[in-house]
């Protein structure tokens, strides 16, 4: 009764379930399930036209249609994003390529090696556009916004540093290929970072605020504050990540509803001191939430929290009645 009277809730739950399960299903199995769901939808559409279902079963009928649609949508997105992209780049693994792209993030830099996130624009002379990681076996000293050219070997994303599910983190960010450069002479900067795009602007701003936090607070506390406020977990030592995992508090390190509620709640208190119109405050909070989401890099947990916040703010703008 709970599920049949709440078809939208049920279909959303099934969408989430299939999305999570899709990580462990092969592409062929996803296509088979999608095909079965589409055929069932066609059959139910024929029944709907013929009015075969009784009035007492309309909720069940609607529930089945919405669940089938959510199944097709979730597995279809999973197939197009993961399986098709994986097949596209799998043939490149092990090959040496000439790439050109723009540095969108600095992953790490040391005296011996460095790694950067790239938006690849040209692959072996052909125009293309996709996200990748460039790992250099030397300190490349690149900056966000630099347009670079490199000859590098394409490899598959794998967990090399011992971090838990590091390769799945790459895949969830849309990174299906890692380029490894061992020869410093094969890397060149085509243009510097004076002309920075919108995405690079937010990445650069995030880095500047993060550096300000770590320098002002200092020590592990500074790194932790950067991770909690800006999502920069790369600064955290392995021991801190291990300790959080051991006490079952790893979710504190991922920007989510808890962080968004605290931050946006603080903004709401401040804005209420300046303005009295609730609709105007909700509109301002909506822009702040989107800006903060862009600043922190559109992580999955933060994105879903902002979506829920925007729904709440939208209901406030239209004078919705709260129901706890």
Tab-separated table of C-alpha atoms in Angstrom:
chain	number	residue	atom	x	y	z
A	1	UNK	CA	0.000	0.000	0.000
A	2	UNK	CA	2.896	2.372	0.799
A	3	UNK	CA	4.426	1.864	-2.644
A	4	UNK	CA	1.265	1.656	-4.778
A	5	UNK	CA	-0.067	4.954	-3.422
A	6	UNK	CA	3.257	6.700	-3.999
A	7	UNK	CA	4.246	5.857	-7.582
A	8	UNK	CA	6.741	8.747	-7.918
A	9	UNK	CA	8.525	7.719	-4.702
A	10	UNK	CA	8.681	4.092	-5.816
A	11	UNK	CA	10.008	4.890	-9.289
A	12	UNK	CA	12.691	7.181	-7.787
A	13	UNK	CA	13.769	4.416	-5.405
A	14	UNK	CA	13.991	1.967	-8.312
A	15	UNK	CA	15.979	4.525	-10.334
A	16	UNK	CA	18.512	4.800	-7.483
A	17	UNK	CA	18.650	1.010	-7.089
A	18	UNK	CA	19.285	0.400	-10.791
A	19	UNK	CA	21.846	3.233	-10.878
A	20	UNK	CA	23.816	1.623	-8.036
A	21	UNK	CA	23.459	-1.879	-9.506
A	22	UNK	CA	24.498	-0.611	-12.946
A	23	UNK	CA	28.115	-0.299	-11.769
A	24	UNK	CA	28.292	-4.088	-11.435
A	25	UNK	CA	26.360	-5.138	-14.555
A	26	UNK	CA	27.906	-5.703	-17.962
A	27	UNK	CA	26.783	-3.652	-20.937
A	28	UNK	CA	24.993	-6.605	-22.574
A	29	UNK	CA	22.938	-7.326	-19.461
A	30	UNK	CA	21.929	-3.654	-19.260
A	31	UNK	CA	20.789	-3.729	-22.899
A	32	UNK	CA	18.751	-6.907	-22.317
A	33	UNK	CA	16.984	-5.401	-19.298
A	34	UNK	CA	16.335	-2.163	-21.222
A	35	UNK	CA	14.869	-4.149	-24.130
A	36	UNK	CA	12.577	-6.137	-21.817
A	37	UNK	CA	11.427	-2.928	-20.105
A	38	UNK	CA	10.701	-1.235	-23.458
A	39	UNK	CA	8.713	-4.238	-24.736
A	40	UNK	CA	6.731	-4.290	-21.486
A	41	UNK	CA	6.068	-0.568	-21.823
A	42	UNK	CA	4.747	-1.076	-25.368
A	43	UNK	CA	2.473	-3.870	-24.138
A	44	UNK	CA	1.166	-1.726	-21.262
A	45	UNK	CA	0.603	1.190	-23.624
A	46	UNK	CA	-1.599	-1.045	-25.751
A	47	UNK	CA	-3.518	-2.055	-22.613
A	48	UNK	CA	-3.923	1.623	-21.707
A	49	UNK	CA	-5.343	2.405	-25.163
A	50	UNK	CA	-7.762	-0.541	-24.874
A	51	UNK	CA	-8.678	0.458	-21.274
A	52	UNK	CA	-7.839	-3.055	-20.157
A	53	UNK	CA	-6.993	-2.034	-16.588
A	54	UNK	CA	-9.786	-1.480	-14.078
A	55	UNK	CA	-10.228	1.812	-12.228
A	56	UNK	CA	-9.290	0.163	-8.919
A	57	UNK	CA	-5.870	-0.756	-10.266
A	58	UNK	CA	-4.882	2.595	-11.760
A	59	UNK	CA	-2.284	3.288	-9.081
A	60	UNK	CA	-0.632	-0.093	-9.642
A	61	UNK	CA	-0.758	0.486	-13.404
A	62	UNK	CA	0.810	3.950	-13.078
A	63	UNK	CA	3.427	2.588	-10.682
A	64	UNK	CA	4.498	-0.113	-13.144
A	65	UNK	CA	4.763	2.395	-16.015
A	66	UNK	CA	6.855	4.827	-13.965
A	67	UNK	CA	9.096	2.020	-12.685
A	68	UNK	CA	9.659	0.743	-16.214
A	69	UNK	CA	10.505	4.267	-17.399
A	70	UNK	CA	12.943	4.757	-14.499
A	71	UNK	CA	14.547	1.398	-15.337
A	72	UNK	CA	15.081	2.367	-18.982
A	73	UNK	CA	16.364	5.831	-18.014
A	74	UNK	CA	18.803	4.744	-15.285
A	75	UNK	CA	20.309	1.787	-17.148
A	76	UNK	CA	20.350	3.760	-20.405
A	77	UNK	CA	22.347	6.562	-18.778
A	78	UNK	CA	24.658	4.011	-17.153
A	79	UNK	CA	25.246	2.238	-20.482
A	80	UNK	CA	25.884	5.414	-22.502
A	81	UNK	CA	28.158	6.954	-19.853
A	82	UNK	CA	30.176	3.947	-18.666
A	83	UNK	CA	30.027	1.113	-21.195
A	84	UNK	CA	30.152	3.094	-24.453
A	85	UNK	CA	32.921	5.369	-23.166
A	86	UNK	CA	34.855	2.418	-21.777
A	87	UNK	CA	34.680	0.615	-25.139
A	88	UNK	CA	35.708	3.837	-26.897
A	89	UNK	CA	38.916	4.207	-24.873
A	90	UNK	CA	39.744	0.527	-24.313
A	91	UNK	CA	41.358	0.271	-27.757
A	92	UNK	CA	43.710	3.135	-26.855
A	93	UNK	CA	45.171	1.483	-23.741
A	94	UNK	CA	48.877	0.756	-24.220
A	95	UNK	CA	49.248	3.026	-27.264
A	96	UNK	CA	51.405	6.144	-27.471
A	97	UNK	CA	49.387	9.225	-28.437
A	98	UNK	CA	49.946	12.870	-29.276
A	99	UNK	CA	47.488	14.924	-27.247
A	100	UNK	CA	46.659	18.585	-26.803
A	101	UNK	CA	44.508	19.905	-23.997
A	102	UNK	CA	43.879	22.429	-21.250
A	103	UNK	CA	44.852	21.835	-17.622
A	104	UNK	CA	41.638	21.989	-15.549
A	105	UNK	CA	43.028	20.849	-12.178
A	106	UNK	CA	46.293	20.101	-10.388
A	107	UNK	CA	45.978	16.680	-8.740
A	108	UNK	CA	49.401	16.579	-7.065
A	109	UNK	CA	52.920	17.913	-7.449
A	110	UNK	CA	56.174	16.791	-5.827
A	111	UNK	CA	59.906	16.975	-6.481
A	112	UNK	CA	59.746	13.686	-8.392
A	113	UNK	CA	56.346	13.506	-10.144
A	114	UNK	CA	53.140	15.407	-10.876
A	115	UNK	CA	49.616	14.771	-12.148
A	116	UNK	CA	47.006	16.993	-13.762
A	117	UNK	CA	43.445	16.744	-14.991
A	118	UNK	CA	43.107	17.683	-18.653
A	119	UNK	CA	40.332	18.564	-21.025
A	120	UNK	CA	41.731	16.910	-24.148
A	121	UNK	CA	40.959	18.841	-27.357
A	122	UNK	CA	43.114	17.099	-29.983
A	123	UNK	CA	44.061	13.403	-30.165
A	124	UNK	CA	46.639	12.393	-32.794
A	125	UNK	CA	45.747	15.384	-34.966
A	126	UNK	CA	41.975	14.849	-34.796
A	127	UNK	CA	39.677	17.135	-32.816
A	128	UNK	CA	38.081	15.523	-29.799
A	129	UNK	CA	36.892	16.571	-26.360
A	130	UNK	CA	36.995	14.476	-23.196
A	131	UNK	CA	38.430	14.472	-19.683
A	132	UNK	CA	41.686	12.669	-18.876
A	133	UNK	CA	44.519	12.592	-16.351
A	134	UNK	CA	48.110	13.375	-17.331
A	135	UNK	CA	50.638	11.687	-15.012
A	136	UNK	CA	54.205	12.946	-15.402
A	137	UNK	CA	57.215	11.066	-14.059
A	138	UNK	CA	58.818	14.468	-13.400
A	139	UNK	CA	57.744	17.825	-11.873
A	140	UNK	CA	55.952	19.467	-14.817
A	141	UNK	CA	54.944	22.640	-12.892
A	142	UNK	CA	51.815	23.237	-14.978
A	143	UNK	CA	49.111	25.714	-13.967
A	144	UNK	CA	45.347	25.650	-14.340
A	145	UNK	CA	44.408	27.044	-17.744
A	146	UNK	CA	47.682	26.083	-19.473
A	147	UNK	CA	47.185	24.637	-22.949
A	148	UNK	CA	49.717	21.822	-23.349
A	149	UNK	CA	50.910	19.348	-25.929
A	150	UNK	CA	52.363	15.978	-24.947
A	151	UNK	CA	53.349	12.567	-26.243
A	152	UNK	CA	52.136	10.021	-23.686
A	153	UNK	CA	51.066	6.392	-23.286
A	154	UNK	CA	47.364	5.760	-22.626
A	155	UNK	CA	46.609	3.531	-19.621
A	156	UNK	CA	43.510	2.258	-17.851
A	157	UNK	CA	42.420	3.987	-14.609
A	158	UNK	CA	43.469	1.735	-11.726
A	159	UNK	CA	44.016	2.019	-7.978
A	160	UNK	CA	47.784	2.491	-7.871
A	161	UNK	CA	48.156	4.479	-4.648
A	162	UNK	CA	46.214	2.071	-2.439
A	163	UNK	CA	43.289	4.480	-2.115
A	164	UNK	CA	39.925	2.714	-1.788
A	165	UNK	CA	38.188	2.429	-5.188
A	166	UNK	CA	40.348	5.152	-6.719
A	167	UNK	CA	39.625	3.906	-10.227
A	168	UNK	CA	35.843	4.086	-9.627
A	169	UNK	CA	36.324	7.672	-8.493
A	170	UNK	CA	37.993	8.438	-11.831
A	171	UNK	CA	35.169	6.759	-13.752
A	172	UNK	CA	32.472	8.623	-11.809
A	173	UNK	CA	34.216	11.890	-12.764
A	174	UNK	CA	34.037	10.897	-16.420
A	175	UNK	CA	37.738	10.036	-16.667
A	176	UNK	CA	38.254	6.811	-18.630
A	177	UNK	CA	41.870	7.227	-19.638
A	178	UNK	CA	45.165	8.202	-17.991
A	179	UNK	CA	48.122	9.431	-20.038
A	180	UNK	CA	51.596	8.670	-18.685
A	181	UNK	CA	54.491	10.875	-19.754
A	182	UNK	CA	58.026	9.714	-18.940
A	183	UNK	CA	60.033	12.111	-21.136
A	184	UNK	CA	60.032	15.767	-20.072
A	185	UNK	CA	61.102	16.874	-23.551
A	186	UNK	CA	57.848	15.487	-25.008
A	187	UNK	CA	55.743	17.953	-22.984
A	188	UNK	CA	55.363	21.580	-24.086
A	189	UNK	CA	53.165	24.518	-23.089
A	190	UNK	CA	51.377	25.976	-26.120
A	191	UNK	CA	49.890	28.932	-24.228
A	192	UNK	CA	49.838	30.020	-20.595
A	193	UNK	CA	46.903	30.347	-18.204
A	194	UNK	CA	46.069	34.017	-18.862
A	195	UNK	CA	42.881	33.077	-20.710
A	196	UNK	CA	40.998	31.014	-18.131
A	197	UNK	CA	37.557	29.524	-18.862
A	198	UNK	CA	34.614	29.347	-16.465
A	199	UNK	CA	35.400	25.846	-15.152
A	200	UNK	CA	39.063	26.714	-14.698
A	201	UNK	CA	38.011	29.889	-12.895
A	202	UNK	CA	36.108	27.934	-10.246
A	203	UNK	CA	38.917	25.386	-9.912
A	204	UNK	CA	41.463	28.187	-9.490
A	205	UNK	CA	39.250	29.985	-6.944
A	206	UNK	CA	38.845	26.743	-5.003
A	207	UNK	CA	42.617	26.290	-4.894
A	208	UNK	CA	43.203	29.866	-3.712
A	209	UNK	CA	40.656	29.612	-0.884
A	210	UNK	CA	42.008	26.184	0.047
A	211	UNK	CA	45.583	27.545	0.200
A	212	UNK	CA	44.377	30.428	2.380
A	213	UNK	CA	42.701	27.992	4.796
A	214	UNK	CA	45.662	25.619	5.044
A	215	UNK	CA	48.170	28.442	5.542
A	216	UNK	CA	46.050	30.320	8.114
A	217	UNK	CA	45.008	27.316	10.206
A	218	UNK	CA	48.042	25.143	9.485
A	219	UNK	CA	48.790	21.466	10.085
A	220	UNK	CA	46.334	18.618	9.647
A	221	UNK	CA	43.552	20.896	10.894
A	222	UNK	CA	44.071	23.216	7.922
A	223	UNK	CA	43.981	20.310	5.463
A	224	UNK	CA	40.864	18.971	7.167
A	225	UNK	CA	39.095	22.344	7.016
A	226	UNK	CA	39.815	22.534	3.289
A	227	UNK	CA	38.359	19.042	2.797
A	228	UNK	CA	35.206	19.777	4.840
A	229	UNK	CA	34.484	23.185	3.272
A	230	UNK	CA	35.774	22.797	-0.291
A	231	UNK	CA	35.964	19.042	-0.874
A	232	UNK	CA	39.770	18.982	-1.331
A	233	UNK	CA	40.441	15.514	0.064
A	234	UNK	CA	43.698	15.245	-1.896
A	235	UNK	CA	45.407	17.303	0.823
A	236	UNK	CA	44.549	14.777	3.546
A	237	UNK	CA	47.176	12.279	4.610
A	238	UNK	CA	46.478	8.561	4.299
A	239	UNK	CA	46.508	8.265	8.110
A	240	UNK	CA	43.667	10.787	8.512
A	241	UNK	CA	41.570	9.069	5.844
A	242	UNK	CA	42.276	5.713	7.537
A	243	UNK	CA	41.236	7.037	10.967
A	244	UNK	CA	37.970	8.483	9.641
A	245	UNK	CA	37.233	5.171	7.915
A	246	UNK	CA	37.965	3.152	11.078
A	247	UNK	CA	35.516	5.153	13.207
A	248	UNK	CA	32.840	5.003	10.490
A	249	UNK	CA	32.890	8.748	9.796
A	250	UNK	CA	34.172	8.833	6.196
A	251	UNK	CA	30.909	10.459	5.095
A	252	UNK	CA	31.968	13.637	6.940
A	253	UNK	CA	34.714	14.092	4.329
A	254	UNK	CA	32.275	14.001	1.392
A	255	UNK	CA	30.379	17.241	0.769
A	256	UNK	CA	26.731	16.303	1.231
A	257	UNK	CA	23.456	17.376	2.800
A	258	UNK	CA	24.974	17.940	6.228
A	259	UNK	CA	27.572	20.386	4.893
A	260	UNK	CA	25.084	22.165	2.632
A	261	UNK	CA	22.532	22.521	5.451
A	262	UNK	CA	25.099	24.107	7.781
A	263	UNK	CA	26.559	26.455	5.173
A	264	UNK	CA	23.254	27.515	3.603
A	265	UNK	CA	21.664	27.789	7.057
A	266	UNK	CA	24.405	30.234	8.075
A	267	UNK	CA	23.770	32.281	4.920
A	268	UNK	CA	20.026	32.254	5.636
A	269	UNK	CA	20.549	33.608	9.174
A	270	UNK	CA	22.792	36.364	7.809
A	271	UNK	CA	20.379	37.304	4.997
A	272	UNK	CA	17.435	37.472	7.399
A	273	UNK	CA	19.281	40.243	9.218
A	274	UNK	CA	19.470	42.236	5.975
A	275	UNK	CA	16.176	41.447	4.242
A	276	UNK	CA	12.663	40.707	5.406
A	277	UNK	CA	11.095	39.242	2.259
A	278	UNK	CA	11.376	35.456	2.389
A	279	UNK	CA	10.926	35.092	-1.383
A	280	UNK	CA	13.879	37.385	-2.044
A	281	UNK	CA	16.056	35.519	0.482
A	282	UNK	CA	15.171	32.168	-1.137
A	283	UNK	CA	16.139	33.517	-4.578
A	284	UNK	CA	19.519	34.719	-3.258
A	285	UNK	CA	20.119	31.385	-1.490
A	286	UNK	CA	19.419	29.547	-4.760
A	287	UNK	CA	22.212	31.464	-6.527
A	288	UNK	CA	24.562	30.964	-3.564
A	289	UNK	CA	23.888	27.199	-3.574
A	290	UNK	CA	24.642	26.907	-7.314
A	291	UNK	CA	27.795	29.037	-6.957
A	292	UNK	CA	29.017	26.923	-4.025
A	293	UNK	CA	28.305	23.730	-5.977
A	294	UNK	CA	30.414	25.004	-8.897
A	295	UNK	CA	33.148	26.083	-6.470
A	296	UNK	CA	33.367	22.601	-4.932
A	297	UNK	CA	33.452	20.761	-8.265
A	298	UNK	CA	29.935	19.317	-8.712
A	299	UNK	CA	30.489	16.181	-6.633
A	300	UNK	CA	27.595	13.710	-6.769
A	301	UNK	CA	26.671	13.998	-3.082
A	302	UNK	CA	26.774	17.812	-3.153
A	303	UNK	CA	24.812	17.968	-6.424
A	304	UNK	CA	21.895	15.916	-5.117
A	305	UNK	CA	21.853	18.044	-1.940
A	306	UNK	CA	21.717	21.267	-3.952
A	307	UNK	CA	18.911	19.847	-6.104
A	308	UNK	CA	16.871	19.211	-2.944
A	309	UNK	CA	17.738	22.685	-1.595
A	310	UNK	CA	16.633	24.337	-4.843
A	311	UNK	CA	13.316	22.490	-4.626
A	312	UNK	CA	12.880	23.777	-1.060
A	313	UNK	CA	13.822	27.345	-2.051
A	314	UNK	CA	11.495	27.188	-5.070
A	315	UNK	CA	8.614	26.136	-2.816
A	316	UNK	CA	9.428	29.074	-0.518
A	317	UNK	CA	9.433	31.484	-3.470
A	318	UNK	CA	5.939	30.276	-4.417
A	319	UNK	CA	4.797	30.430	-0.764
A	320	UNK	CA	4.576	26.701	-0.295
A	321	UNK	CA	3.183	25.431	3.017
A	322	UNK	CA	5.781	23.349	4.939
A	323	UNK	CA	4.725	19.891	6.126
A	324	UNK	CA	7.183	18.351	8.582
